[in-house]
PDB file of C-alpha atoms and ligand atoms in Angstrom:
ATOM      1  CA  UNK A   1      -1.540 -14.070 -50.835  1.00 94.00           C
ATOM      2  CA  UNK A   2      -0.001 -16.378 -48.225  1.00 97.00           C
ATOM      3  CA  UNK A   3       1.446 -19.826 -49.094  1.00 98.00           C
ATOM      4  CA  UNK A   4      -1.192 -22.394 -47.881  1.00 97.00           C
ATOM      5  CA  UNK A   5       1.786 -24.727 -46.750  1.00 96.00           C
ATOM      6  CA  UNK A   6       4.333 -22.499 -44.826  1.00 96.00           C
ATOM      7  CA  UNK A   7       2.080 -18.987 -44.568  1.00 96.00           C
ATOM      8  CA  UNK A   8       4.901 -17.102 -46.177  1.00 95.00           C
ATOM      9  CA  UNK A   9       3.907 -14.377 -48.264  1.00 97.00           C
ATOM     10  CA  UNK A  10       4.108 -15.447 -51.831  1.00 97.00           C
ATOM     11  CA  UNK A  11       5.627 -13.433 -54.712  1.00 96.00           C
ATOM     12  CA  UNK A  12       4.339 -12.960 -58.249  1.00 96.00           C
ATOM     13  CA  UNK A  13       6.285 -14.763 -60.729  1.00 92.00           C
ATOM     14  CA  UNK A  14       5.884 -14.608 -64.630  1.00 91.00           C
ATOM     15  CA  UNK A  15       5.909 -17.956 -66.186  1.00 87.00           C
ATOM     16  CA  UNK A  16       5.848 -18.195 -69.950  1.00 82.00           C
ATOM     17  CA  UNK A  17       3.847 -14.621 -69.750  1.00 87.00           C
ATOM     18  CA  UNK A  18       1.252 -15.856 -67.033  1.00 91.00           C
ATOM     19  CA  UNK A  19       1.549 -14.362 -63.856  1.00 93.00           C
ATOM     20  CA  UNK A  20       1.598 -17.055 -60.999  1.00 95.00           C
ATOM     21  CA  UNK A  21       2.158 -17.142 -57.174  1.00 97.00           C
ATOM     22  CA  UNK A  22       5.267 -18.723 -55.863  1.00 96.00           C
ATOM     23  CA  UNK A  23       6.480 -19.314 -52.490  1.00 97.00           C
ATOM     24  CA  UNK A  24      10.284 -18.940 -52.069  1.00 95.00           C
ATOM     25  CA  UNK A  25      10.323 -20.895 -48.860  1.00 96.00           C
ATOM     26  CA  UNK A  26       8.873 -24.047 -50.115  1.00 96.00           C
ATOM     27  CA  UNK A  27       8.861 -23.917 -53.835  1.00 94.00           C
ATOM     28  CA  UNK A  28       5.292 -24.163 -54.190  1.00 96.00           C
ATOM     29  CA  UNK A  29       3.270 -22.529 -56.844  1.00 96.00           C
ATOM     30  CA  UNK A  30      -0.398 -21.249 -56.714  1.00 97.00           C
ATOM     31  CA  UNK A  31      -2.496 -21.142 -60.162  1.00 96.00           C
ATOM     32  CA  UNK A  32      -5.808 -19.067 -60.411  1.00 96.00           C
ATOM     33  CA  UNK A  33      -8.383 -20.703 -62.152  1.00 93.00           C
ATOM     34  CA  UNK A  34      -7.662 -20.604 -65.694  1.00 90.00           C
ATOM     35  CA  UNK A  35      -3.815 -20.003 -65.449  1.00 92.00           C
ATOM     36  CA  UNK A  36      -3.006 -23.881 -65.925  1.00 89.00           C
ATOM     37  CA  UNK A  37      -4.916 -23.377 -69.315  1.00 85.00           C
ATOM     38  CA  UNK A  38      -2.967 -20.417 -70.237  1.00 86.00           C
ATOM     39  CA  UNK A  39       0.281 -22.181 -69.324  1.00 84.00           C
ATOM     40  CA  UNK A  40      -0.309 -25.184 -71.342  1.00 80.00           C
ATOM     41  CA  UNK A  41      -1.409 -23.296 -74.051  1.00 74.00           C
ATOM     42  CA  UNK A  42      -3.177 -26.571 -76.025  1.00 77.00           C
ATOM     43  CA  UNK A  43      -6.775 -26.358 -75.455  1.00 79.00           C
ATOM     44  CA  UNK A  44      -7.475 -29.942 -76.267  1.00 82.00           C
ATOM     45  CA  UNK A  45      -4.594 -31.482 -74.344  1.00 79.00           C
ATOM     46  CA  UNK A  46      -5.444 -29.303 -71.361  1.00 82.00           C
ATOM     47  CA  UNK A  47      -9.150 -30.208 -71.455  1.00 85.00           C
ATOM     48  CA  UNK A  48      -7.939 -34.037 -71.372  1.00 85.00           C
ATOM     49  CA  UNK A  49      -5.532 -33.135 -68.504  1.00 85.00           C
ATOM     50  CA  UNK A  50      -8.711 -31.548 -66.410  1.00 87.00           C
ATOM     51  CA  UNK A  51     -11.145 -34.309 -67.191  1.00 89.00           C
ATOM     52  CA  UNK A  52      -8.642 -36.707 -65.725  1.00 88.00           C
ATOM     53  CA  UNK A  53      -8.897 -35.104 -62.317  1.00 91.00           C
ATOM     54  CA  UNK A  54     -10.512 -36.976 -59.544  1.00 92.00           C
ATOM     55  CA  UNK A  55     -11.430 -35.996 -55.937  1.00 92.00           C
ATOM     56  CA  UNK A  56      -9.507 -38.312 -53.455  1.00 90.00           C
ATOM     57  CA  UNK A  57     -11.916 -38.393 -50.835  1.00 85.00           C
ATOM     58  CA  UNK A  58     -10.012 -40.693 -48.570  1.00 83.00           C
ATOM     59  CA  UNK A  59      -6.661 -39.292 -48.757  1.00 78.00           C
ATOM     60  CA  UNK A  60      -4.920 -39.234 -45.288  1.00 82.00           C
ATOM     61  CA  UNK A  61      -2.670 -36.106 -46.433  1.00 79.00           C
ATOM     62  CA  UNK A  62      -3.402 -33.046 -44.624  1.00 82.00           C
ATOM     63  CA  UNK A  63      -5.653 -30.668 -46.407  1.00 88.00           C
ATOM     64  CA  UNK A  64      -4.536 -27.331 -47.144  1.00 95.00           C
ATOM     65  CA  UNK A  65      -6.659 -24.077 -46.839  1.00 96.00           C
ATOM     66  CA  UNK A  66      -7.088 -22.075 -50.137  1.00 98.00           C
ATOM     67  CA  UNK A  67      -4.971 -18.825 -49.933  1.00 97.00           C
ATOM     68  CA  UNK A  68      -7.963 -17.009 -51.518  1.00 97.00           C
ATOM     69  CA  UNK A  69     -11.100 -18.278 -49.668  1.00 98.00           C
ATOM     70  CA  UNK A  70      -9.456 -20.041 -47.099  1.00 96.00           C
ATOM     71  CA  UNK A  71     -11.692 -23.088 -47.350  1.00 97.00           C
ATOM     72  CA  UNK A  72     -10.153 -26.592 -47.073  1.00 96.00           C
ATOM     73  CA  UNK A  73      -8.966 -27.660 -50.527  1.00 96.00           C
ATOM     74  CA  UNK A  74      -9.775 -30.674 -52.084  1.00 95.00           C
ATOM     75  CA  UNK A  75      -7.058 -33.438 -53.039  1.00 94.00           C
ATOM     76  CA  UNK A  76      -7.077 -34.251 -56.531  1.00 93.00           C
ATOM     77  CA  UNK A  77      -5.558 -37.097 -58.368  1.00 92.00           C
ATOM     78  CA  UNK A  78      -4.397 -36.518 -61.895  1.00 88.00           C
ATOM     79  CA  UNK A  79      -4.553 -39.098 -64.437  1.00 80.00           C
ATOM     80  CA  UNK A  80      -4.029 -42.821 -64.172  1.00 77.00           C
ATOM     81  CA  UNK A  81      -0.281 -42.866 -64.011  1.00 74.00           C
ATOM     82  CA  UNK A  82       1.704 -44.206 -61.070  1.00 79.00           C
ATOM     83  CA  UNK A  83       3.145 -42.836 -58.513  1.00 81.00           C
ATOM     84  CA  UNK A  84       0.008 -40.827 -57.961  1.00 84.00           C
ATOM     85  CA  UNK A  85       0.257 -37.403 -58.416  1.00 88.00           C
ATOM     86  CA  UNK A  86      -1.717 -35.368 -55.905  1.00 90.00           C
ATOM     87  CA  UNK A  87      -2.783 -31.757 -56.249  1.00 93.00           C
ATOM     88  CA  UNK A  88      -4.666 -29.387 -54.029  1.00 96.00           C
ATOM     89  CA  UNK A  89      -7.890 -27.756 -55.538  1.00 96.00           C
ATOM     90  CA  UNK A  90     -10.078 -24.923 -54.041  1.00 97.00           C
ATOM     91  CA  UNK A  91     -13.584 -26.567 -53.723  1.00 94.00           C
ATOM     92  CA  UNK A  92     -14.857 -23.186 -55.319  1.00 96.00           C
ATOM     93  CA  UNK A  93     -12.620 -23.367 -58.017  1.00 95.00           C
ATOM     94  CA  UNK A  94     -10.381 -20.441 -56.999  1.00 97.00           C
ATOM     95  CA  UNK A  95      -7.413 -22.376 -58.292  1.00 97.00           C
ATOM     96  CA  UNK A  96      -4.826 -25.095 -57.740  1.00 96.00           C
ATOM     97  CA  UNK A  97      -1.882 -25.256 -55.784  1.00 97.00           C
ATOM     98  CA  UNK A  98       1.189 -27.312 -56.975  1.00 96.00           C
ATOM     99  CA  UNK A  99       3.924 -28.449 -54.136  1.00 95.00           C
ATOM    100  CA  UNK A 100       7.395 -27.842 -55.493  1.00 93.00           C
ATOM    101  CA  UNK A 101       8.083 -30.096 -58.620  1.00 90.00           C
ATOM    102  CA  UNK A 102       4.425 -30.964 -59.322  1.00 92.00           C
ATOM    103  CA  UNK A 103       3.842 -28.612 -62.014  1.00 90.00           C
ATOM    104  CA  UNK A 104       7.065 -30.036 -63.699  1.00 85.00           C
ATOM    105  CA  UNK A 105       5.962 -33.459 -62.991  1.00 85.00           C
ATOM    106  CA  UNK A 106       2.383 -32.759 -64.556  1.00 83.00           C
ATOM    107  CA  UNK A 107       3.787 -31.271 -67.855  1.00 79.00           C
ATOM    108  CA  UNK A 108       6.062 -34.062 -68.075  1.00 78.00           C
ATOM    109  CA  UNK A 109       3.338 -36.729 -67.689  1.00 75.00           C
ATOM    110  CA  UNK A 110       0.902 -35.263 -70.032  1.00 68.00           C
ATOM    111  CA  UNK A 111       3.661 -34.315 -72.627  1.00 68.00           C
ATOM    112  CA  UNK A 112       1.899 -31.116 -72.637  1.00 63.00           C
ATOM    113  CA  UNK A 113       4.874 -28.675 -72.960  1.00 62.00           C
ATOM    114  CA  UNK A 114       6.216 -29.990 -76.305  1.00 63.00           C
ATOM    115  CA  UNK A 115       9.330 -27.472 -76.628  1.00 68.00           C
ATOM    116  CA  UNK A 116       9.929 -27.517 -72.855  1.00 68.00           C
ATOM    117  CA  UNK A 117       9.690 -23.770 -72.505  1.00 71.00           C
ATOM    118  CA  UNK A 118       7.679 -23.986 -69.035  1.00 74.00           C
ATOM    119  CA  UNK A 119      10.217 -26.893 -68.200  1.00 73.00           C
ATOM    120  CA  UNK A 120      13.267 -24.840 -68.516  1.00 76.00           C
ATOM    121  CA  UNK A 121      11.679 -21.653 -66.509  1.00 76.00           C
ATOM    122  CA  UNK A 122      10.817 -24.178 -63.852  1.00 79.00           C
ATOM    123  CA  UNK A 123      14.310 -25.778 -63.692  1.00 77.00           C
ATOM    124  CA  UNK A 124      15.726 -22.233 -63.590  1.00 77.00           C
ATOM    125  CA  UNK A 125      13.861 -21.212 -60.573  1.00 75.00           C
ATOM    126  CA  UNK A 126      14.080 -24.218 -58.685  1.00 73.00           C
ATOM    127  CA  UNK A 127      17.906 -24.638 -59.111  1.00 70.00           C
ATOM    128  CA  UNK A 128      18.400 -20.922 -57.979  1.00 57.00           C
TER     129      UNK A 128
HETATM  130 ZN1  LIG B 201       5.573 -22.018 -48.832  1.00 97.84          ZN
HETATM  131 ZN1  LIG B 202     -10.872 -20.793 -52.700  1.00 97.84          ZN
END
């Protein structure tokens, strides 16, 4: 699978026992459908987070192509917090794209990762 941003081949990376796709060039992470739920473990909070997703229809940011179906992804606004956190989501629901740091950001904001397990893993990846 190629990175939707820089077209590099992504590598499989194990994150808290979930296999995600990671681009070593730009630091982006692709999560297949359902993997965010697996990572976050807390079903209730994950649902709250997913329910807060809103499609940003007048976003001027460049829309990337889904690495699976190659359709242009939707820009998704996460929650009410500022500054706005924008994710890319496949319109067919194949998965979600996180630019470098965005996965950490979403975990921070939603306070979803109580024991900071995933945060530490991410910090390790991005510091190396
Ligand atoms: Zn990349
Ligand atoms: Zn897709």
